[in-house]
Structures are given as C-alpha cells and as structure tokens.
C-alpha cells in the first residue's frame, strides 16, 4: 500500500461539520464592514519577498524567522504573504489609488502564512480580516479603525474583551525614546535573554514586547514613551483617547504596548480576550505613516488593524456564542420502493429547489427507514414521503420532523404547503 499523504503541519482542513462556524463569522464581519462603508481589496497570496523584507523588516520574527520564502522556477525570490498591510500599501502605490481619491477605506480577508511552532491559536496558515484607512493623518481615522474592530467583536456578543492602547508618538519622539530605552537597558544587558540582547542593537522597542520572564522584570522599570511625547504626539494621543470616551469604548492604556516595526507612528492597539489562555490577542493594529516611503512611494498616512479569524473562532467557542448549527437541508424527499417513486422524488426535489428551498433526496437507494435516518441526521424540518398508493391519487405524505405529525398533501399544492410550513416554523422560532 502507498503511504498516506498528510496535510502540511500547522495547516488545517475545515471540514463540513465546522465550516458553518466560519460562514457565521464571515457573514458577521461582512455585516459590520458594510455599516462602515469600506471597500474590499484583494491582492495576490504570493509577493516578491523583498516587499516584506523592506516593510515588516528582517529584524522582526515575522520576516526573520517565520516567513515562507522560496525561489520560483524563473529565479524570483517569492514569499507567501505573512500579513497584508504591506501588500495593500504596495497595491495603493502601484495602482495610483490615492491619485483618484484623497482617501481610501479598505478591508480584506484571506489566508496568511507564517512558519511558527503550531499550537492552539497559532497556525502556519491562518486567516486575517483587516481594515485600513489610507490617506488621512488625523486621529479620527485611528478612532474609526479602533471602533470598527471593537464593533466587529461586539457584534458577536463577546464580553471578555480588553482594548489595550498606547502611543508611539511621531518619529522624533520615537528616536528620543529609543535612545533613552537603550541607555536604560545597556547596564542590564547581561540579564536580558539572548534574543533581547540582539534586539538591543537591531530593534530595541521589541524588547518591551518580550514574553521572557526575566526580560519582563527589567522592562517593568523601563522609561515609558508617554514621558517622552512632544506636544504634537501628546495632542494626538489625547484626541484619540477622548474620542474613544465619546464613543463609550472602554480601553486600558498599556505604556509598554508596541508594534515593533519602524514605520509605526502614534496609535498602537490590541484587543485581547480574557477568555483565551496563551494566544489571547484577537486583533492588533496601529498607525503606519512611515510605510509608503519605505516601499518607494510618495509618503502617505495610514492606519489599520488585522484580526485573527481562527482566534475569533476560539473566543466564540470559549464564550459559547455560536448559534445553533444550521440544518444541512430543510426538506428531505423519501421514496418508497423502486425506480418509479425515486423518479418522482427527483422531480419533486427539483421543483422545491427551483423555489430555493434546500432539499435533499436519497442517492444510495436506501430503504425508507434508512432515508428517514439520514433526514434526521441532516436536521431537516420536513420529510416528503412518496409512496405508490398515495401517488396514484396524486398525493404525497408530508411529515413534520419536530412534531412527528403526518399529513396528506396534493402534488399540485406541495410547493405552496412546504413554503407555508417552513415560514410558519421560522416565525415561531
Ligand atoms: P502574536 O503575538 O500572537 O504572535 P502577532 O503580533 O504576531 O501576534 P499580528 O501580526 O499583529 O500578530 O497579527 C494580527 C492578528 O493575527 C493577531 O492578533 C492574531 O489574532 C492573528 N495571528 C497572528 N499570527 C497568527 C498565527 N500564527 N495563527 C493564528 N492567528 C495568528
Ligand atoms: Mg506572532
């Protein structure tokens, strides 16, 4: 026997029994997106590796350790996208989107790839939903982005959420802060984890983000960026916070929250679920005014967030917020006996389907008992039983699966009757 081929580690099959949860989440996301008037953008899953190396940066885990990079047959160095912000900025520049309009409000949804150690809530192929406001330097856009992320999660009835926010200030503030942070950390260098020691040179802000216990203890005493803000940065942050107050969005200011990328400015935020354990960040975002210039475009301001869909699914599970599993079909047509009645079943199914009533028939030539068992498993509301005797009178039996009640219905009025019954039950529930 040939050896079985398995799926790639850290990548998941979404099976039919689970896919309805994805649909539920996707529909909810679309619903709220529509309320904000954002437009969808789709970009390729593959990009030149250079795009992420230049934007996200080699000193980050995402590019330094996690990115899938390969040489294609033509010798191009390509990469499976680990995130989509860089792709969007590339697309905005390449397609001159900001020449046609001064601002673009964009959303996206799709698979991202990072070669991380797989664990609960952390996969090598995962999905992000995200939104970006491109073209506005004003704090109202930061707040619109945050409120969109917040409302998306509220829509699902989640309660154990925490919005954490910080500011990184403008680039002058960041430079002064970085110098102060390095000056503080230098004397502790020997106590830092090897990773953080390396970051002291390459990307010191990322040390604030370290999960290492000993690093954390040192970071706790570190200078805070809020104490380094110049007037512009202070005013920007104050406006963001007061607008959040106006919108009644609760937040916690976390002075050590950073997005460890050089192009971030001002707002950085994260939404975590206290219902999750280790991988508790559902959503992260911030302002990235410095990115366009890194990609060789005319600079433009932008702010956005990315939400992990697998994590959102885990939170919904943890907070028990999924609705009831939808039935596979609403009507099952069971045929009694051999070919003639099975043909009738096919014909009736076709009529119901033409009216958009989700209908299933038996394809395994089973006994009536077997067919009823399948109907049950599919969770249908009605079974139409086509028997020779009744059919000769132009009648079929309609069985209500909830009450068990059976009724003779004339062929000519079947569609009408089914529609009426289904509507009735929907109103009752
Ligand atoms: P983490 O600290 O959990 O590694 P991150 O800072 O790498 O997160 P971002 O790059 O900000 O995450 O991505 C935004 C969101 O995407 C995260 O908040 C999370 O919900 C989700 N996410 C990131 N990496 C993964 C992954 N490997 N598997 C599943 N979801 C992920
Ligand atoms: Mg990560």
Tab-separated table of C-alpha atoms and ligand atoms in Angstrom:
chain	number	residue	atom	x	y	z
A	1	UNK	CA	0.000	0.000	0.000
A	2	UNK	CA	1.160	3.514	-0.727
A	3	UNK	CA	1.953	5.647	2.250
A	4	UNK	CA	-0.722	8.138	3.155
A	5	UNK	CA	-0.030	11.764	2.371
A	6	UNK	CA	-0.871	14.146	5.172
A	7	UNK	CA	-1.609	17.822	5.287
A	8	UNK	CA	1.216	20.271	5.909
A	9	UNK	CA	1.974	20.699	9.605
A	10	UNK	CA	0.274	23.702	11.164
A	11	UNK	CA	-2.301	23.932	8.380
A	12	UNK	CA	-5.904	22.931	8.876
A	13	UNK	CA	-8.713	21.329	6.945
A	14	UNK	CA	-12.008	22.995	7.684
A	15	UNK	CA	-14.431	20.092	7.484
A	16	UNK	CA	-18.116	20.272	6.524
A	17	UNK	CA	-19.194	19.895	10.160
A	18	UNK	CA	-17.209	23.018	11.102
A	19	UNK	CA	-17.429	25.212	8.070
A	20	UNK	CA	-20.749	26.732	9.108
A	21	UNK	CA	-18.929	28.409	12.021
A	22	UNK	CA	-16.601	30.088	9.541
A	23	UNK	CA	-19.561	31.189	7.482
A	24	UNK	CA	-21.235	32.594	10.550
A	25	UNK	CA	-18.137	34.585	11.431
A	26	UNK	CA	-17.559	35.754	7.863
A	27	UNK	CA	-21.147	36.924	7.499
A	28	UNK	CA	-20.939	38.834	10.765
A	29	UNK	CA	-17.712	40.503	9.651
A	30	UNK	CA	-19.257	41.495	6.306
A	31	UNK	CA	-22.337	42.825	8.041
A	32	UNK	CA	-20.387	45.256	10.220
A	33	UNK	CA	-17.993	46.133	7.387
A	34	UNK	CA	-20.948	47.228	5.278
A	35	UNK	CA	-22.089	49.522	8.078
A	36	UNK	CA	-18.749	51.330	7.866
A	37	UNK	CA	-18.773	51.775	4.091
A	38	UNK	CA	-15.384	50.176	3.460
A	39	UNK	CA	-14.402	48.668	0.115
A	40	UNK	CA	-12.812	45.290	-0.367
A	41	UNK	CA	-9.337	44.859	-1.814
A	42	UNK	CA	-7.805	41.553	-2.934
A	43	UNK	CA	-4.118	41.101	-3.551
A	44	UNK	CA	-2.069	38.013	-4.501
A	45	UNK	CA	-1.068	35.446	-1.910
A	46	UNK	CA	2.449	35.488	-3.376
A	47	UNK	CA	4.561	38.628	-3.402
A	48	UNK	CA	8.222	39.331	-4.016
A	49	UNK	CA	9.964	38.533	-0.729
A	50	UNK	CA	11.567	41.962	-0.916
A	51	UNK	CA	8.189	43.574	-0.166
A	52	UNK	CA	8.070	42.115	3.335
A	53	UNK	CA	11.807	42.281	3.942
A	54	UNK	CA	11.706	46.017	3.304
A	55	UNK	CA	8.452	46.755	5.137
A	56	UNK	CA	7.990	44.344	8.007
A	57	UNK	CA	11.768	44.093	8.254
A	58	UNK	CA	14.397	41.407	8.727
A	59	UNK	CA	14.748	42.085	12.440
A	60	UNK	CA	11.176	41.008	13.155
A	61	UNK	CA	10.171	37.432	13.921
A	62	UNK	CA	7.670	37.544	11.084
A	63	UNK	CA	10.315	38.023	8.410
A	64	UNK	CA	13.438	36.848	10.221
A	65	UNK	CA	12.045	33.505	11.382
A	66	UNK	CA	8.533	32.824	10.205
A	67	UNK	CA	8.237	33.765	6.553
A	68	UNK	CA	7.889	31.147	3.805
A	69	UNK	CA	10.391	32.161	1.150
A	70	UNK	CA	11.333	30.242	-1.969
A	71	UNK	CA	12.880	30.659	-5.355
A	72	UNK	CA	10.475	30.001	-8.212
A	73	UNK	CA	11.482	28.341	-11.450
A	74	UNK	CA	12.317	31.669	-13.021
A	75	UNK	CA	14.682	32.587	-10.193
A	76	UNK	CA	12.421	35.146	-8.499
A	77	UNK	CA	12.532	35.113	-4.712
A	78	UNK	CA	8.903	34.910	-3.658
A	79	UNK	CA	7.140	34.789	-0.374
A	80	UNK	CA	3.767	33.613	0.873
A	81	UNK	CA	2.331	36.719	2.475
A	82	UNK	CA	2.683	36.715	6.283
A	83	UNK	CA	0.326	39.699	6.594
A	84	UNK	CA	-1.453	42.007	4.180
A	85	UNK	CA	-0.703	45.603	5.127
A	86	UNK	CA	2.475	45.664	3.040
A	87	UNK	CA	0.599	44.216	0.054
A	88	UNK	CA	-2.089	46.851	0.378
A	89	UNK	CA	0.379	49.708	0.528
A	90	UNK	CA	2.157	48.240	-2.489
A	91	UNK	CA	-1.174	47.994	-4.339
A	92	UNK	CA	-2.180	51.549	-3.402
A	93	UNK	CA	1.113	52.872	-4.767
A	94	UNK	CA	1.229	50.635	-7.830
A	95	UNK	CA	-2.377	51.349	-8.858
A	96	UNK	CA	-2.264	55.062	-8.008
A	97	UNK	CA	-5.321	54.714	-5.793
A	98	UNK	CA	-4.623	57.962	-3.967
A	99	UNK	CA	-4.396	59.880	-7.205
A	100	UNK	CA	-8.026	59.148	-7.969
A	101	UNK	CA	-9.279	59.974	-4.472
A	102	UNK	CA	-7.662	61.534	-1.398
A	103	UNK	CA	-8.646	58.729	0.962
A	104	UNK	CA	-9.337	55.002	0.656
A	105	UNK	CA	-11.129	52.884	3.226
A	106	UNK	CA	-10.245	49.286	2.550
A	107	UNK	CA	-10.931	45.871	4.016
A	108	UNK	CA	-9.522	42.460	3.234
A	109	UNK	CA	-9.911	38.848	4.208
A	110	UNK	CA	-7.742	35.882	3.391
A	111	UNK	CA	-5.098	33.322	4.339
A	112	UNK	CA	-1.702	34.390	5.714
A	113	UNK	CA	1.340	32.176	6.214
A	114	UNK	CA	3.899	32.071	8.988
A	115	UNK	CA	6.115	29.147	9.828
A	116	UNK	CA	5.627	29.292	13.585
A	117	UNK	CA	5.514	26.476	16.109
A	118	UNK	CA	1.951	25.195	15.745
A	119	UNK	CA	-0.190	25.288	18.883
A	120	UNK	CA	-3.696	26.242	19.866
A	121	UNK	CA	-4.492	29.582	18.226
A	122	UNK	CA	-1.223	29.579	16.295
A	123	UNK	CA	-1.076	28.016	12.874
A	124	UNK	CA	1.113	28.162	9.800
A	125	UNK	CA	-1.776	29.025	7.555
A	126	UNK	CA	-4.274	31.268	9.288
A	127	UNK	CA	-6.784	33.865	8.230
A	128	UNK	CA	-6.932	37.552	8.830
A	129	UNK	CA	-9.699	40.006	8.361
A	130	UNK	CA	-8.447	43.571	8.357
A	131	UNK	CA	-9.249	47.151	7.523
A	132	UNK	CA	-7.100	50.136	6.615
A	133	UNK	CA	-7.758	53.848	6.233
A	134	UNK	CA	-5.234	55.160	3.752
A	135	UNK	CA	-4.658	58.882	3.223
A	136	UNK	CA	-5.773	60.511	6.477
A	137	UNK	CA	-3.271	61.789	9.059
A	138	UNK	CA	-5.978	62.673	11.571
A	139	UNK	CA	-6.790	60.886	14.829
A	140	UNK	CA	-10.443	60.492	13.793
A	141	UNK	CA	-9.243	57.765	11.425
A	142	UNK	CA	-7.446	55.931	14.222
A	143	UNK	CA	-10.636	56.035	16.220
A	144	UNK	CA	-12.764	54.878	13.293
A	145	UNK	CA	-10.432	51.901	12.860
A	146	UNK	CA	-10.497	51.042	16.556
A	147	UNK	CA	-14.253	51.390	16.768
A	148	UNK	CA	-14.664	49.174	13.732
A	149	UNK	CA	-12.535	46.453	15.308
A	150	UNK	CA	-14.421	46.879	18.567
A	151	UNK	CA	-17.842	46.747	16.947
A	152	UNK	CA	-16.940	43.681	14.927
A	153	UNK	CA	-16.257	41.834	18.145
A	154	UNK	CA	-19.275	43.310	19.926
A	155	UNK	CA	-21.445	42.080	17.092
A	156	UNK	CA	-20.759	38.511	18.156
A	157	UNK	CA	-21.869	39.253	21.701
A	158	UNK	CA	-18.398	38.856	23.199
A	159	UNK	CA	-17.925	40.278	26.657
A	160	UNK	CA	-14.489	39.193	27.819
A	161	UNK	CA	-12.579	41.643	25.674
A	162	UNK	CA	-9.981	44.206	26.563
A	163	UNK	CA	-8.782	47.018	24.321
A	164	UNK	CA	-5.195	47.957	25.100
A	165	UNK	CA	-3.824	51.110	23.630
A	166	UNK	CA	-0.603	53.074	23.585
A	167	UNK	CA	1.094	55.702	21.511
A	168	UNK	CA	4.489	55.515	19.888
A	169	UNK	CA	4.481	59.221	19.137
A	170	UNK	CA	5.874	60.806	15.996
A	171	UNK	CA	9.266	59.811	14.644
A	172	UNK	CA	11.202	62.439	16.649
A	173	UNK	CA	9.570	61.203	19.848
A	174	UNK	CA	10.409	57.649	18.902
A	175	UNK	CA	14.053	58.488	18.291
A	176	UNK	CA	14.423	60.199	21.656
A	177	UNK	CA	12.616	57.389	23.404
A	178	UNK	CA	14.658	54.709	21.701
A	179	UNK	CA	17.872	56.374	22.891
A	180	UNK	CA	16.543	56.556	26.451
A	181	UNK	CA	15.388	52.949	26.367
A	182	UNK	CA	18.749	51.704	25.113
A	183	UNK	CA	20.533	53.799	27.758
A	184	UNK	CA	18.359	52.186	30.438
A	185	UNK	CA	18.771	48.640	29.105
A	186	UNK	CA	22.534	48.753	28.395
A	187	UNK	CA	23.561	48.256	32.054
A	188	UNK	CA	21.121	45.292	32.324
A	189	UNK	CA	22.356	43.736	29.121
A	190	UNK	CA	23.786	40.613	30.766
A	191	UNK	CA	20.463	39.791	32.439
A	192	UNK	CA	18.475	40.046	29.218
A	193	UNK	CA	17.552	36.970	27.183
A	194	UNK	CA	19.888	36.328	24.225
A	195	UNK	CA	17.080	37.387	21.883
A	196	UNK	CA	16.619	40.693	23.621
A	197	UNK	CA	20.368	41.255	23.722
A	198	UNK	CA	20.391	41.033	19.952
A	199	UNK	CA	17.399	43.350	19.728
A	200	UNK	CA	19.170	45.967	21.793
A	201	UNK	CA	21.101	46.656	18.611
A	202	UNK	CA	18.581	45.835	15.895
A	203	UNK	CA	15.156	46.729	17.264
A	204	UNK	CA	15.161	47.807	20.945
A	205	UNK	CA	11.436	48.641	21.090
A	206	UNK	CA	10.679	44.980	20.540
A	207	UNK	CA	12.234	44.164	23.917
A	208	UNK	CA	9.162	45.753	25.519
A	209	UNK	CA	7.153	43.019	23.806
A	210	UNK	CA	9.262	40.130	25.115
A	211	UNK	CA	7.414	37.266	26.783
A	212	UNK	CA	10.550	36.178	28.667
A	213	UNK	CA	10.055	36.411	32.477
A	214	UNK	CA	13.401	37.996	33.236
A	215	UNK	CA	13.077	40.476	30.382
A	216	UNK	CA	9.659	41.417	31.713
A	217	UNK	CA	11.065	42.202	35.151
A	218	UNK	CA	13.617	44.544	33.622
A	219	UNK	CA	11.088	46.123	31.291
A	220	UNK	CA	8.804	46.949	34.219
A	221	UNK	CA	11.249	49.616	35.364
A	222	UNK	CA	11.979	50.922	31.875
A	223	UNK	CA	11.224	54.508	30.871
A	224	UNK	CA	7.785	54.951	29.351
A	225	UNK	CA	7.177	56.501	25.992
A	226	UNK	CA	4.378	58.684	27.403
A	227	UNK	CA	7.014	60.644	29.299
A	228	UNK	CA	8.808	61.441	26.048
A	229	UNK	CA	5.923	62.713	23.943
A	230	UNK	CA	6.317	66.121	22.332
A	231	UNK	CA	3.311	68.440	22.089
A	232	UNK	CA	2.120	67.097	18.759
A	233	UNK	CA	2.314	63.477	19.873
A	234	UNK	CA	0.646	64.259	23.209
A	235	UNK	CA	-2.223	66.099	21.484
A	236	UNK	CA	-2.721	63.274	19.003
A	237	UNK	CA	-2.953	60.674	21.748
A	238	UNK	CA	-5.265	62.819	23.881
A	239	UNK	CA	-7.620	63.257	20.948
A	240	UNK	CA	-7.715	59.524	20.277
A	241	UNK	CA	-8.496	58.774	23.913
A	242	UNK	CA	-11.159	61.444	24.259
A	243	UNK	CA	-12.873	60.293	21.065
A	244	UNK	CA	-12.888	56.745	22.412
A	245	UNK	CA	-14.535	58.115	25.551
A	246	UNK	CA	-17.133	59.879	23.408
A	247	UNK	CA	-17.906	56.585	21.671
A	248	UNK	CA	-18.071	54.780	25.038
A	249	UNK	CA	-15.358	52.343	24.011
A	250	UNK	CA	-13.536	51.159	27.133
A	251	UNK	CA	-9.747	50.891	26.963
A	252	UNK	CA	-6.694	50.347	29.079
A	253	UNK	CA	-3.582	52.389	28.371
A	254	UNK	CA	-0.660	49.980	28.278
A	255	UNK	CA	2.559	52.032	28.318
A	256	UNK	CA	4.653	49.131	27.039
A	257	UNK	CA	2.462	48.064	24.146
A	258	UNK	CA	4.439	48.382	20.916
A	259	UNK	CA	4.199	47.245	17.370
A	260	UNK	CA	7.859	46.533	16.907
A	261	UNK	CA	8.083	47.907	13.411
A	262	UNK	CA	9.943	51.058	12.492
A	263	UNK	CA	7.209	52.536	10.377
A	264	UNK	CA	4.620	52.701	13.145
A	265	UNK	CA	3.637	56.126	14.490
A	266	UNK	CA	1.262	57.302	17.172
A	267	UNK	CA	-1.508	54.787	17.834
A	268	UNK	CA	-0.788	51.155	18.651
A	269	UNK	CA	-3.556	48.928	19.951
A	270	UNK	CA	-4.505	45.371	20.574
A	271	UNK	CA	-7.716	43.644	21.556
A	272	UNK	CA	-7.247	40.609	23.752
A	273	UNK	CA	-9.743	38.092	25.021
A	274	UNK	CA	-9.560	37.186	28.674
A	275	UNK	CA	-11.468	34.017	27.728
A	276	UNK	CA	-8.361	32.667	25.963
A	277	UNK	CA	-5.163	31.381	27.517
A	278	UNK	CA	-1.795	31.879	25.878
A	279	UNK	CA	-2.667	33.094	22.375
A	280	UNK	CA	-5.096	35.751	23.553
A	281	UNK	CA	-4.540	38.565	21.037
A	282	UNK	CA	-7.502	38.613	18.701
A	283	UNK	CA	-6.681	41.787	16.897
A	284	UNK	CA	-3.786	44.211	16.543
A	285	UNK	CA	-3.372	47.480	14.761
A	286	UNK	CA	-1.966	50.939	14.594
A	287	UNK	CA	-0.867	53.877	12.510
A	288	UNK	CA	1.900	53.311	9.978
A	289	UNK	CA	2.613	56.657	8.336
A	290	UNK	CA	6.191	55.658	7.543
A	291	UNK	CA	5.448	52.593	5.436
A	292	UNK	CA	4.718	54.033	1.976
A	293	UNK	CA	8.079	55.778	1.832
A	294	UNK	CA	9.868	52.515	2.705
A	295	UNK	CA	8.233	50.952	-0.327
A	296	UNK	CA	9.410	53.690	-2.632
A	297	UNK	CA	6.150	55.583	-2.830
A	298	UNK	CA	5.256	59.153	-2.075
A	299	UNK	CA	4.623	59.067	1.691
A	300	UNK	CA	1.019	58.775	2.823
A	301	UNK	CA	-0.511	58.355	6.260
A	302	UNK	CA	-2.421	55.173	7.082
A	303	UNK	CA	-3.923	53.307	9.992
A	304	UNK	CA	-5.394	49.823	10.213
A	305	UNK	CA	-5.861	46.584	12.083
A	306	UNK	CA	-5.736	42.851	11.466
A	307	UNK	CA	-7.966	40.380	13.222
A	308	UNK	CA	-7.131	36.681	13.539
A	309	UNK	CA	-10.158	34.717	12.400
A	310	UNK	CA	-9.085	31.390	13.968
A	311	UNK	CA	-8.645	33.208	17.291
A	312	UNK	CA	-12.053	34.815	16.938
A	313	UNK	CA	-13.493	31.333	16.405
A	314	UNK	CA	-11.747	30.158	19.569
A	315	UNK	CA	-13.162	33.086	21.534
A	316	UNK	CA	-16.671	32.379	20.254
A	317	UNK	CA	-16.210	28.778	21.364
A	318	UNK	CA	-14.856	29.835	24.762
A	319	UNK	CA	-17.667	32.318	25.359
A	320	UNK	CA	-20.202	29.893	23.900
A	321	UNK	CA	-21.513	32.387	21.342
A	322	UNK	CA	-22.194	30.224	18.335
A	323	UNK	CA	-25.815	29.960	17.223
A	324	UNK	CA	-27.368	26.529	16.721
A	325	UNK	CA	-25.839	24.511	13.911
A	326	UNK	CA	-27.869	25.173	10.772
A	327	UNK	CA	-29.527	22.141	9.145
A	328	UNK	CA	-27.919	20.642	6.045
A	329	UNK	CA	-31.256	20.923	4.238
A	330	UNK	CA	-34.812	21.830	5.163
A	331	UNK	CA	-36.674	19.176	3.242
A	332	UNK	CA	-35.875	15.522	2.583
A	333	UNK	CA	-37.774	13.622	-0.043
A	334	UNK	CA	-38.006	9.927	0.742
A	335	UNK	CA	-39.151	7.468	-1.900
A	336	UNK	CA	-40.829	4.154	-1.119
A	337	UNK	CA	-39.735	1.164	-3.212
A	338	UNK	CA	-38.133	1.019	-6.613
A	339	UNK	CA	-37.437	3.237	-9.619
A	340	UNK	CA	-40.823	4.896	-10.314
A	341	UNK	CA	-41.177	6.595	-6.945
A	342	UNK	CA	-37.499	7.562	-6.936
A	343	UNK	CA	-38.038	9.373	-10.201
A	344	UNK	CA	-40.962	11.232	-8.659
A	345	UNK	CA	-38.744	12.139	-5.700
A	346	UNK	CA	-36.155	13.639	-8.048
A	347	UNK	CA	-38.833	15.602	-9.860
A	348	UNK	CA	-40.351	16.983	-6.652
A	349	UNK	CA	-36.921	17.877	-5.296
A	350	UNK	CA	-36.203	19.788	-8.460
A	351	UNK	CA	-39.442	21.765	-8.044
A	352	UNK	CA	-38.658	22.704	-4.458
A	353	UNK	CA	-35.100	23.674	-5.344
A	354	UNK	CA	-36.426	25.953	-8.073
A	355	UNK	CA	-38.155	27.798	-5.220
A	356	UNK	CA	-34.834	27.971	-3.318
A	357	UNK	CA	-35.931	25.506	-0.679
A	358	UNK	CA	-32.854	23.499	0.398
A	359	UNK	CA	-33.868	19.954	-0.464
A	360	UNK	CA	-32.129	16.576	-0.368
A	361	UNK	CA	-33.004	13.199	-1.860
A	362	UNK	CA	-31.558	9.757	-1.246
A	363	UNK	CA	-28.674	8.826	-3.559
A	364	UNK	CA	-27.888	5.434	-2.042
A	365	UNK	CA	-31.142	3.642	-2.900
A	366	UNK	CA	-31.855	3.086	0.761
A	367	UNK	CA	-34.932	1.731	2.484
A	368	UNK	CA	-37.494	4.216	3.798
A	369	UNK	CA	-36.133	3.621	7.280
A	370	UNK	CA	-32.631	4.403	6.082
A	371	UNK	CA	-33.850	7.530	4.348
A	372	UNK	CA	-35.619	8.775	7.462
A	373	UNK	CA	-32.459	8.182	9.434
A	374	UNK	CA	-30.493	10.353	7.010
A	375	UNK	CA	-33.224	13.029	7.143
A	376	UNK	CA	-32.871	13.060	10.898
A	377	UNK	CA	-29.130	13.394	10.762
A	378	UNK	CA	-29.433	16.331	8.378
A	379	UNK	CA	-31.781	18.113	10.766
A	380	UNK	CA	-34.476	18.715	8.133
A	381	UNK	CA	-37.812	20.131	9.207
A	382	UNK	CA	-39.995	18.270	6.743
A	383	UNK	CA	-39.864	14.899	5.047
A	384	UNK	CA	-41.949	14.336	1.953
A	385	UNK	CA	-42.716	10.612	1.594
A	386	UNK	CA	-43.538	9.462	-1.904
A	387	UNK	CA	-45.436	6.147	-1.795
A	388	UNK	CA	-47.003	4.274	-4.694
A	389	UNK	CA	-50.539	4.171	-3.245
A	390	UNK	CA	-50.760	7.873	-2.388
A	391	UNK	CA	-49.058	8.887	-5.617
A	392	UNK	CA	-51.736	7.123	-7.632
A	393	UNK	CA	-54.221	9.537	-6.004
A	394	UNK	CA	-51.922	12.461	-6.800
A	395	UNK	CA	-50.916	12.763	-3.157
A	396	UNK	CA	-47.735	12.627	-1.022
A	397	UNK	CA	-47.215	12.480	2.740
A	398	UNK	CA	-45.615	15.465	4.452
A	399	UNK	CA	-44.092	14.611	7.795
A	400	UNK	CA	-43.181	17.283	10.321
A	401	UNK	CA	-39.974	16.096	11.993
A	402	UNK	CA	-40.422	18.174	15.135
A	403	UNK	CA	-43.963	17.039	15.994
A	404	UNK	CA	-43.955	13.736	14.123
A	405	UNK	CA	-47.317	14.738	12.614
A	406	UNK	CA	-48.105	13.437	9.115
A	407	UNK	CA	-50.458	14.871	6.555
A	408	UNK	CA	-51.584	14.005	3.018
A	409	UNK	CA	-50.897	16.796	0.558
A	410	UNK	CA	-51.894	17.036	-3.106
A	411	UNK	CA	-48.974	17.114	-5.539
A	412	UNK	CA	-50.258	20.350	-7.071
A	413	UNK	CA	-50.122	22.222	-3.752
A	414	UNK	CA	-46.920	20.654	-2.378
A	415	UNK	CA	-44.604	23.612	-3.011
A	416	UNK	CA	-47.134	26.003	-1.514
A	417	UNK	CA	-47.648	23.800	1.524
A	418	UNK	CA	-43.905	23.376	2.131
A	419	UNK	CA	-43.284	27.114	1.826
A	420	UNK	CA	-46.145	27.825	4.232
A	421	UNK	CA	-44.918	25.287	6.805
A	422	UNK	CA	-41.321	26.469	6.691
A	423	UNK	CA	-42.370	30.079	7.067
A	424	UNK	CA	-44.637	29.213	9.979
A	425	UNK	CA	-41.867	27.433	11.829
A	426	UNK	CA	-39.414	30.251	11.216
A	427	UNK	CA	-41.867	32.723	12.724
A	428	UNK	CA	-42.427	30.506	15.725
A	429	UNK	CA	-38.730	30.097	16.479
B	1	LIG	P1	1.170	37.080	18.402
B	1	LIG	O1	1.735	37.982	19.433
B	1	LIG	O2	0.013	36.273	18.897
B	1	LIG	O3	2.209	36.266	17.690
B	1	LIG	P2	1.332	38.946	16.246
B	1	LIG	O4	1.784	40.205	16.882
B	1	LIG	O5	2.322	38.117	15.537
B	1	LIG	O6	0.524	38.051	17.300
B	1	LIG	P3	-0.112	40.329	14.176
B	1	LIG	O7	0.997	40.238	13.215
B	1	LIG	O8	-0.428	41.630	14.796
B	1	LIG	O9	0.086	39.231	15.308
B	1	LIG	O10	-1.452	39.721	13.533
B	1	LIG	C1	-2.752	40.145	13.914
B	1	LIG	C2	-3.570	39.001	14.454
B	1	LIG	O11	-3.449	37.836	13.638
B	1	LIG	C3	-3.147	38.517	15.828
B	1	LIG	O12	-3.697	39.330	16.825
B	1	LIG	C4	-3.723	37.125	15.853
B	1	LIG	O13	-5.105	37.141	16.185
B	1	LIG	C5	-3.584	36.672	14.429
B	1	LIG	N1	-2.414	35.794	14.247
B	1	LIG	C6	-1.120	36.154	14.120
B	1	LIG	N2	-0.330	35.085	13.920
B	1	LIG	C7	-1.153	34.008	13.915
B	1	LIG	C8	-0.956	32.585	13.744
B	1	LIG	N3	0.246	32.075	13.523
B	1	LIG	N4	-2.035	31.779	13.810
B	1	LIG	C9	-3.282	32.280	14.021
B	1	LIG	N5	-3.524	33.584	14.183
B	1	LIG	C10	-2.482	34.456	14.124
B	2	LIG	MG1	3.490	36.490	16.056
